[in-house]
């Protein structure tokens, strides 16, 4: 085989295997997650994270994160080369904004992005990089995870 032909074959194999590997990485171990949000108020729709700064919610979120998210993002969100992005770095931009009104809009936008990302997952070019969790985690559980990540951010 010529080097060019080997390269073409290797590229074709990579294209065939990549979706299978991505699916394997992204496929959650779907089970019933026991996220007990009793004692937290029900989250209102469309107003950002209702549990921001709530220590009880952050601790519930830590448990939920370790059950549902740590496979791809690391235990306690400490990413040591896992396939998912380092979620402790996601909130770096908003605190740098000087105008408090614009800063708050930035935080609300990131809240909305986080909720939709977890609920709907991430699929690019037909490859599932993160599964949708809306059938597994209710919004209250997702907000507790967001609170945990915010309380742990670097």
Short mmCIF file of C-alpha atoms in Angstrom, two decimals, residues 46-53 90-116 143 146-147 150 153:
data_model
loop_
_atom_site.label_atom_id
_atom_site.label_comp_id
_atom_site.label_asym_id
_atom_site.label_seq_id
_atom_site.Cartn_x
_atom_site.Cartn_y
_atom_site.Cartn_z
CA UNK A 46 -37.28 32.28 32.67
CA UNK A 47 -35.74 34.22 35.53
CA UNK A 48 -32.28 32.72 35.72
CA UNK A 49 -30.93 30.54 38.48
CA UNK A 50 -33.32 30.86 41.44
CA UNK A 51 -30.87 29.07 43.76
CA UNK A 52 -27.81 31.28 43.18
CA UNK A 53 -25.92 31.68 46.47
CA UNK A 90 -17.57 28.80 32.19
CA UNK A 91 -18.48 31.87 34.24
CA UNK A 92 -15.31 33.90 33.80
CA UNK A 93 -16.58 36.62 31.47
CA UNK A 94 -19.54 38.18 33.32
CA UNK A 95 -17.68 39.31 36.50
CA UNK A 96 -15.31 41.34 34.31
CA UNK A 97 -18.14 43.55 33.00
CA UNK A 98 -18.09 46.93 34.75
CA UNK A 99 -21.70 47.98 34.11
CA UNK A 100 -23.89 46.17 36.70
CA UNK A 101 -26.95 46.10 34.42
CA UNK A 102 -24.99 44.57 31.54
CA UNK A 103 -23.25 42.18 33.97
CA UNK A 104 -26.63 40.95 35.23
CA UNK A 105 -27.86 40.46 31.64
CA UNK A 106 -24.71 38.44 30.95
CA UNK A 107 -25.37 36.21 33.97
CA UNK A 108 -29.00 35.65 32.91
CA UNK A 109 -27.85 34.81 29.39
CA UNK A 110 -25.36 32.25 30.74
CA UNK A 111 -28.08 30.79 32.97
CA UNK A 112 -30.35 30.38 29.96
CA UNK A 113 -27.52 28.81 27.91
CA UNK A 114 -26.72 26.36 30.73
CA UNK A 115 -30.35 25.28 31.22
CA UNK A 116 -30.92 24.76 27.49
CA UNK A 143 -30.46 24.73 38.75
CA UNK A 146 -25.63 25.31 38.23
CA UNK A 147 -25.47 26.58 41.83
CA UNK A 150 -21.00 28.63 40.54
CA UNK A 153 -15.85 28.19 40.06
#
